[in-house]
Coordinates of N, CA, C and O in Angstrom, one line a residue:
X1 N -18.3 -18.2 -8.8 CA -19.1 -17.4 -7.9 C -20.4 -18.1 -7.6 O -21.0 -18.7 -8.5
X2 N -20.8 -18.0 -6.4 CA -22.1 -18.7 -6.0 C -23.2 -17.9 -6.5 O -23.1 -16.7 -6.9
X3 N -24.4 -18.5 -6.6 CA -25.6 -17.8 -7.0 C -25.9 -16.6 -6.2 O -26.4 -15.6 -6.7
X4 N -25.7 -16.8 -4.9 CA -26.0 -15.7 -4.0 C -25.1 -14.5 -4.3 O -25.6 -13.3 -4.3
X5 N -23.8 -14.7 -4.5 CA -22.9 -13.6 -4.8 C -23.2 -13.0 -6.2 O -23.0 -11.8 -6.4
X6 N -23.6 -13.9 -7.1 CA -24.0 -13.4 -8.4 C -25.1 -12.4 -8.3 O -25.1 -11.4 -9.0
X7 N -26.1 -12.8 -7.6 CA -27.3 -11.9 -7.4 C -26.9 -10.6 -6.7 O -27.3 -9.6 -7.1
X8 N -26.1 -10.7 -5.7 CA -25.6 -9.5 -4.9 C -24.8 -8.6 -5.9 O -25.0 -7.4 -5.9
X9 N -23.9 -9.2 -6.6 CA -23.1 -8.5 -7.6 C -23.9 -7.8 -8.6 O -23.7 -6.6 -8.9
X10 N -24.9 -8.5 -9.1 CA -25.8 -7.9 -10.2 C -26.6 -6.8 -9.6 O -26.7 -5.7 -10.2
X11 N -27.2 -7.0 -8.4 CA -28.1 -6.0 -7.8 C -27.3 -4.7 -7.5 O -27.8 -3.6 -7.6
X12 N -26.1 -4.9 -7.0 CA -25.3 -3.7 -6.6 C -24.5 -3.1 -7.8 O -23.9 -2.1 -7.6
X13 N -24.5 -3.8 -8.9 CA -23.7 -3.4 -10.1 C -22.2 -3.1 -9.7 O -21.7 -2.1 -10.0
X14 N -21.7 -4.1 -9.1 CA -20.3 -4.0 -8.6 C -19.3 -4.1 -9.7 O -19.5 -4.7 -10.7
X15 N -18.2 -3.4 -9.6 CA -17.1 -3.5 -10.6 C -16.5 -4.9 -10.5 O -16.7 -5.6 -9.5
X16 N -15.7 -5.3 -11.5 CA -15.1 -6.6 -11.5 C -14.2 -6.8 -10.2 O -14.2 -7.8 -9.7
X17 N -13.5 -5.7 -9.8 CA -12.7 -5.8 -8.6 C -13.5 -6.1 -7.4 O -13.2 -7.0 -6.6
X18 N -14.6 -5.3 -7.2 CA -15.5 -5.5 -6.1 C -16.1 -6.9 -6.1 O -16.2 -7.6 -5.1
X19 N -16.5 -7.4 -7.3 CA -17.0 -8.7 -7.4 C -16.0 -9.8 -7.0 O -16.4 -10.7 -6.3
X20 N -14.8 -9.5 -7.4 CA -13.7 -10.5 -7.0 C -13.5 -10.5 -5.5 O -13.4 -11.6 -4.9
X21 N -13.6 -9.4 -4.8 CA -13.5 -9.3 -3.4 C -14.6 -10.0 -2.7 O -14.5 -10.8 -1.8
X22 N -15.9 -9.8 -3.2 CA -17.0 -10.4 -2.7 C -16.9 -12.0 -2.8 O -17.1 -12.7 -1.8
X23 N -16.5 -12.4 -4.0 CA -16.3 -13.8 -4.2 C -15.2 -14.4 -3.3 O -15.4 -15.5 -2.6
X24 N -14.1 -13.7 -3.1 CA -13.0 -14.2 -2.3 C -13.4 -14.3 -0.9 O -13.0 -15.3 -0.2
X25 N -14.1 -13.3 -0.4 CA -14.6 -13.4 1.0 C -15.6 -14.5 1.2 O -15.6 -15.2 2.3
X26 N -16.4 -14.8 0.2 CA -17.4 -15.9 0.4 C -16.7 -17.3 0.4 O -17.1 -18.2 1.1
X27 N -15.7 -17.5 -0.4 CA -15.0 -18.8 -0.5 C -13.8 -18.8 0.4 O -13.1 -19.8 0.4
X28 N -13.5 -17.7 1.1 CA -12.4 -17.7 2.0 C -11.1 -18.0 1.3 O -10.2 -18.7 1.9
X29 N -10.9 -17.6 0.1 CA -9.7 -17.9 -0.6 C -9.0 -16.6 -0.9 O -8.6 -16.2 -1.9
X30 N -8.8 -15.8 0.2 CA -8.2 -14.5 0.1 C -6.7 -14.6 -0.1 O -6.1 -13.6 -0.6
X31 N -6.1 -15.7 0.1 CA -4.6 -15.8 -0.1 C -4.2 -15.5 -1.5 O -3.2 -14.9 -1.8
X32 N -5.0 -16.0 -2.5 CA -4.8 -15.8 -3.9 C -4.8 -14.3 -4.2 O -3.9 -13.8 -4.9
X33 N -5.7 -13.5 -3.7 CA -5.8 -12.1 -4.0 C -4.8 -11.3 -3.2 O -4.2 -10.4 -3.7
X34 N -4.5 -11.8 -2.0 CA -3.5 -11.1 -1.2 C -2.1 -11.1 -1.8 O -1.3 -10.2 -1.5
X35 N -1.8 -12.0 -2.7 CA -0.5 -12.1 -3.3 C -0.4 -11.2 -4.6 O 0.6 -11.1 -5.2
X36 N -1.5 -10.6 -4.9 CA -1.6 -9.7 -6.1 C -1.4 -8.3 -5.7 O -2.1 -7.8 -4.8
X37 N -0.4 -7.6 -6.2 CA -0.1 -6.2 -5.8 C -1.4 -5.3 -6.1 O -2.1 -5.5 -7.1
X38 N -1.6 -4.4 -5.2 CA -2.8 -3.5 -5.3 C -2.8 -2.8 -6.6 O -3.9 -2.7 -7.2
X39 N -1.7 -2.2 -7.1 CA -1.8 -1.6 -8.4 C -2.3 -2.5 -9.6 O -3.0 -2.0 -10.5
X40 N -2.0 -3.8 -9.5 CA -2.5 -4.7 -10.5 C -4.0 -4.9 -10.3 O -4.7 -4.8 -11.3
X41 N -4.5 -5.0 -9.1 CA -5.9 -5.1 -8.9 C -6.6 -3.9 -9.4 O -7.7 -4.0 -10.0
X42 N -6.1 -2.8 -9.1 CA -6.7 -1.5 -9.5 C -6.7 -1.4 -11.0 O -7.7 -1.0 -11.6
X43 N -5.6 -1.8 -11.7 CA -5.6 -1.8 -13.1 C -6.6 -2.7 -13.7 O -7.3 -2.4 -14.7
X44 N -6.7 -3.9 -13.1 CA -7.7 -4.9 -13.6 C -9.1 -4.4 -13.5 O -10.0 -4.7 -14.3
X45 N -9.3 -3.6 -12.4 CA -10.7 -3.1 -12.2 C -11.1 -2.1 -13.2 O -12.3 -1.8 -13.3
X46 N -10.2 -1.5 -14.0 CA -10.5 -0.6 -15.0 C -11.0 -1.3 -16.3 O -11.5 -0.6 -17.2
X47 N -10.7 -2.6 -16.4 CA -11.1 -3.3 -17.7 C -12.6 -3.6 -17.7 O -13.2 -3.9 -16.7
X48 N -13.1 -3.5 -19.0 CA -14.5 -3.9 -19.2 C -14.6 -5.4 -19.1 O -13.6 -6.1 -19.2
X49 N -15.8 -5.9 -19.0 CA -16.0 -7.4 -19.0 C -15.5 -8.0 -20.3 O -14.9 -9.1 -20.2
X50 N -15.7 -7.4 -21.4 CA -15.2 -7.9 -22.7 C -13.6 -7.9 -22.7 O -13.0 -8.9 -23.1
X51 N -13.0 -6.9 -22.2 CA -11.6 -6.8 -22.1 C -11.0 -7.9 -21.2 O -10.0 -8.5 -21.5
X52 N -11.7 -8.2 -20.1 CA -11.3 -9.3 -19.2 C -11.4 -10.6 -19.9 O -10.6 -11.5 -19.7
X53 N -12.5 -10.8 -20.7 CA -12.7 -12.0 -21.5 C -11.5 -12.2 -22.5 O -10.9 -13.3 -22.6
X54 N -11.2 -11.1 -23.2 CA -10.0 -11.2 -24.1 C -8.7 -11.5 -23.4 O -8.0 -12.3 -23.9
X55 N -8.5 -10.9 -22.3 CA -7.3 -11.1 -21.5 C -7.2 -12.6 -21.1 O -6.2 -13.2 -21.1
X56 N -8.3 -13.1 -20.6 CA -8.4 -14.5 -20.2 C -8.1 -15.4 -21.4 O -7.3 -16.4 -21.3
X57 N -8.6 -15.1 -22.6 CA -8.3 -15.9 -23.8 C -6.9 -15.8 -24.2 O -6.3 -16.8 -24.7
X58 N -6.3 -14.6 -24.0 CA -4.8 -14.4 -24.3 C -4.0 -15.3 -23.4 O -3.1 -16.0 -23.8
X59 N -4.4 -15.4 -22.1 CA -3.7 -16.2 -21.1 C -3.8 -17.7 -21.5 O -2.9 -18.4 -21.2
X60 N -4.9 -18.1 -22.1 CA -5.1 -19.5 -22.6 C -4.3 -19.8 -23.8 O -4.3 -20.9 -24.3
X61 N -3.6 -18.8 -24.4 CA -2.7 -19.0 -25.5 C -3.4 -18.8 -26.9 O -2.8 -19.2 -27.9
X62 N -4.6 -18.3 -26.9 CA -5.3 -18.1 -28.2 C -4.7 -17.0 -29.0 O -4.3 -16.0 -28.4
X63 N -4.7 -17.1 -30.3 CA -4.2 -16.0 -31.2 C -5.3 -15.0 -31.4 O -6.5 -15.3 -31.0
X64 N -5.0 -13.9 -32.0 CA -6.0 -12.9 -32.3 C -7.1 -13.4 -33.1 O -8.3 -13.2 -32.8
X65 N -6.8 -14.2 -34.1 CA -7.8 -14.8 -35.0 C -8.7 -15.8 -34.2 O -9.9 -15.8 -34.4
X66 N -8.1 -16.6 -33.4 CA -8.8 -17.6 -32.6 C -9.8 -16.8 -31.6 O -10.9 -17.3 -31.4
X67 N -9.3 -15.8 -31.0 CA -10.1 -15.0 -30.0 C -11.3 -14.4 -30.8 O -12.4 -14.5 -30.3
X68 N -11.0 -13.9 -32.0 CA -12.1 -13.3 -32.8 C -13.2 -14.3 -33.1 O -14.4 -14.0 -33.0
X69 N -12.7 -15.5 -33.5 CA -13.7 -16.6 -33.8 C -14.5 -17.0 -32.6 O -15.7 -17.2 -32.6
X70 N -13.8 -17.1 -31.4 CA -14.4 -17.5 -30.2 C -15.5 -16.4 -29.7 O -16.5 -16.8 -29.2
X71 N -15.2 -15.2 -30.0 CA -16.1 -14.1 -29.5 C -17.0 -13.6 -30.6 O -17.8 -12.6 -30.4
X72 N -16.9 -14.2 -31.8 CA -17.8 -13.8 -32.9 C -17.6 -12.4 -33.3 O -18.6 -11.6 -33.4
X73 N -16.4 -12.0 -33.5 CA -16.0 -10.6 -33.8 C -14.9 -10.7 -34.8 O -14.4 -11.7 -35.2
X74 N -14.4 -9.5 -35.2 CA -13.3 -9.5 -36.2 C -12.0 -9.4 -35.5 O -11.9 -8.9 -34.4
X75 N -10.9 -9.9 -36.2 CA -9.6 -9.7 -35.7 C -9.2 -8.3 -35.4 O -8.5 -8.0 -34.5
X76 N -9.7 -7.4 -36.3 CA -9.4 -6.0 -36.1 C -10.0 -5.5 -34.7 O -9.3 -4.7 -34.0
X77 N -11.2 -5.9 -34.4 CA -11.8 -5.5 -33.1 C -10.9 -6.1 -31.9 O -10.7 -5.4 -30.9
X78 N -10.5 -7.3 -32.1 CA -9.6 -7.9 -31.0 C -8.3 -7.2 -30.9 O -7.9 -6.9 -29.8
X79 N -7.7 -6.8 -32.0 CA -6.5 -6.0 -31.9 C -6.7 -4.7 -31.2 O -5.9 -4.2 -30.4
X80 N -7.9 -4.0 -31.5 CA -8.2 -2.8 -30.8 C -8.4 -3.1 -29.3 O -7.9 -2.3 -28.4
X81 N -9.0 -4.2 -28.9 CA -9.2 -4.5 -27.5 C -7.9 -4.8 -26.8 O -7.6 -4.4 -25.7
X82 N -7.0 -5.5 -27.5 CA -5.7 -5.8 -27.0 C -4.9 -4.5 -26.7 O -4.3 -4.3 -25.7
X83 N -5.0 -3.5 -27.6 CA -4.4 -2.2 -27.5 C -4.9 -1.5 -26.3 O -4.2 -0.9 -25.5
X84 N -6.3 -1.5 -26.1 CA -6.9 -0.9 -25.0 C -6.5 -1.5 -23.6 O -6.2 -0.8 -22.7
X85 N -6.4 -2.8 -23.6 CA -6.0 -3.5 -22.4 C -4.6 -3.2 -22.1 O -4.3 -2.8 -20.9
X86 N -3.7 -3.2 -23.1 CA -2.3 -2.8 -22.8 C -2.2 -1.4 -22.3 O -1.4 -1.2 -21.4
X87 N -2.9 -0.5 -22.9 CA -2.8 0.9 -22.4 C -3.3 1.0 -21.0 O -2.7 1.6 -20.2
X88 N -4.4 0.4 -20.6 CA -5.0 0.4 -19.3 C -4.0 -0.2 -18.3 O -4.0 0.2 -17.1
X89 N -3.3 -1.3 -18.7 CA -2.4 -2.0 -17.8 C -1.0 -1.4 -17.8 O -0.2 -1.9 -17.0
X90 N -0.8 -0.5 -18.7 CA 0.6 0.1 -18.8 C 1.6 -0.8 -19.4 O 2.8 -0.8 -19.0
X91 N 1.1 -1.7 -20.3 CA 2.0 -2.7 -21.0 C 2.3 -2.2 -22.4 O 1.6 -1.5 -23.0
X92 N 3.5 -2.7 -22.9 CA 3.9 -2.4 -24.2 C 4.2 -3.7 -24.9 O 5.1 -4.4 -24.5
X93 N 3.5 -3.9 -26.0 CA 3.8 -5.1 -26.8 C 3.0 -6.3 -26.5 O 2.5 -6.5 -25.4
X94 N 2.9 -7.2 -27.5 CA 2.1 -8.4 -27.3 C 2.7 -9.4 -26.3 O 2.0 -10.0 -25.6
X95 N 4.0 -9.4 -26.3 CA 4.6 -10.4 -25.3 C 4.4 -10.0 -23.9 O 4.1 -10.8 -23.0
X96 N 4.5 -8.7 -23.6 CA 4.2 -8.3 -22.2 C 2.8 -8.5 -21.8 O 2.5 -8.9 -20.6
X97 N 1.9 -8.4 -22.7 CA 0.5 -8.6 -22.5 C 0.3 -10.1 -22.2 O -0.4 -10.5 -21.3
X98 N 0.9 -11.0 -23.0 CA 0.8 -12.4 -22.8 C 1.4 -12.8 -21.4 O 0.8 -13.6 -20.7
X99 N 2.6 -12.3 -21.1 CA 3.2 -12.5 -19.8 C 2.3 -12.1 -18.6 O 2.1 -12.9 -17.7
X100 N 1.8 -10.9 -18.7 CA 0.9 -10.4 -17.7 C -0.3 -11.4 -17.5 O -0.7 -11.7 -16.4
X101 N -1.0 -11.7 -18.6 CA -2.2 -12.5 -18.6 C -1.9 -13.9 -18.0 O -2.7 -14.4 -17.2
X102 N -0.8 -14.4 -18.3 CA -0.4 -15.8 -17.8 C 0.0 -15.7 -16.3 O -0.3 -16.6 -15.5
X103 N 0.6 -14.6 -15.9 CA 1.0 -14.4 -14.5 C -0.2 -14.3 -13.6 O -0.2 -14.9 -12.5
X104 N -1.2 -13.6 -14.0 CA -2.4 -13.4 -13.2 C -3.6 -14.2 -13.7 O -4.7 -13.8 -13.4
X105 N -3.3 -15.3 -14.4 CA -4.4 -16.1 -14.9 C -5.4 -16.6 -13.9 O -6.6 -16.6 -14.1
X106 N -4.9 -17.0 -12.7 CA -5.8 -17.5 -11.6 C -6.8 -16.4 -11.2 O -7.9 -16.7 -10.9
X107 N -6.3 -15.2 -11.2 CA -7.2 -14.1 -10.8 C -8.2 -13.8 -11.9 O -9.4 -13.6 -11.6
X108 N -7.7 -13.9 -13.1 CA -8.6 -13.6 -14.3 C -9.8 -14.6 -14.3 O -10.9 -14.2 -14.7
X109 N -9.5 -15.8 -13.9 CA -10.6 -16.8 -14.0 C -11.7 -16.5 -12.9 O -12.8 -17.0 -13.1
X110 N -11.4 -15.7 -11.9 CA -12.3 -15.4 -10.9 C -13.1 -14.1 -11.2 O -14.1 -13.9 -10.5
X111 N -12.7 -13.4 -12.1 CA -13.4 -12.1 -12.5 C -14.5 -12.3 -13.4 O -14.6 -13.2 -14.1

């Protein structure tokens, strides 16, 4: 995200989804977002910044313990965050969460 869009996003306190749209419009890379189903974008917009971070780390193949070390938190907290993410995205099980995160990894890196 550019400094200008960062400032705009911060000033307006935009949701992650709105921030993504602002970024996409600025870099004219709307093709990436256009390929993502609207329900997925809406579901991603419900995630907190920390949940998006955890989802991104899951997509990178990190284990719960590795995520906890990376975020300076406990594995128990990461497990709770994984459960919250799964619930918000309507996913069941660790494998479906991993598949989802890897499928939409490019979008996650922009949030």
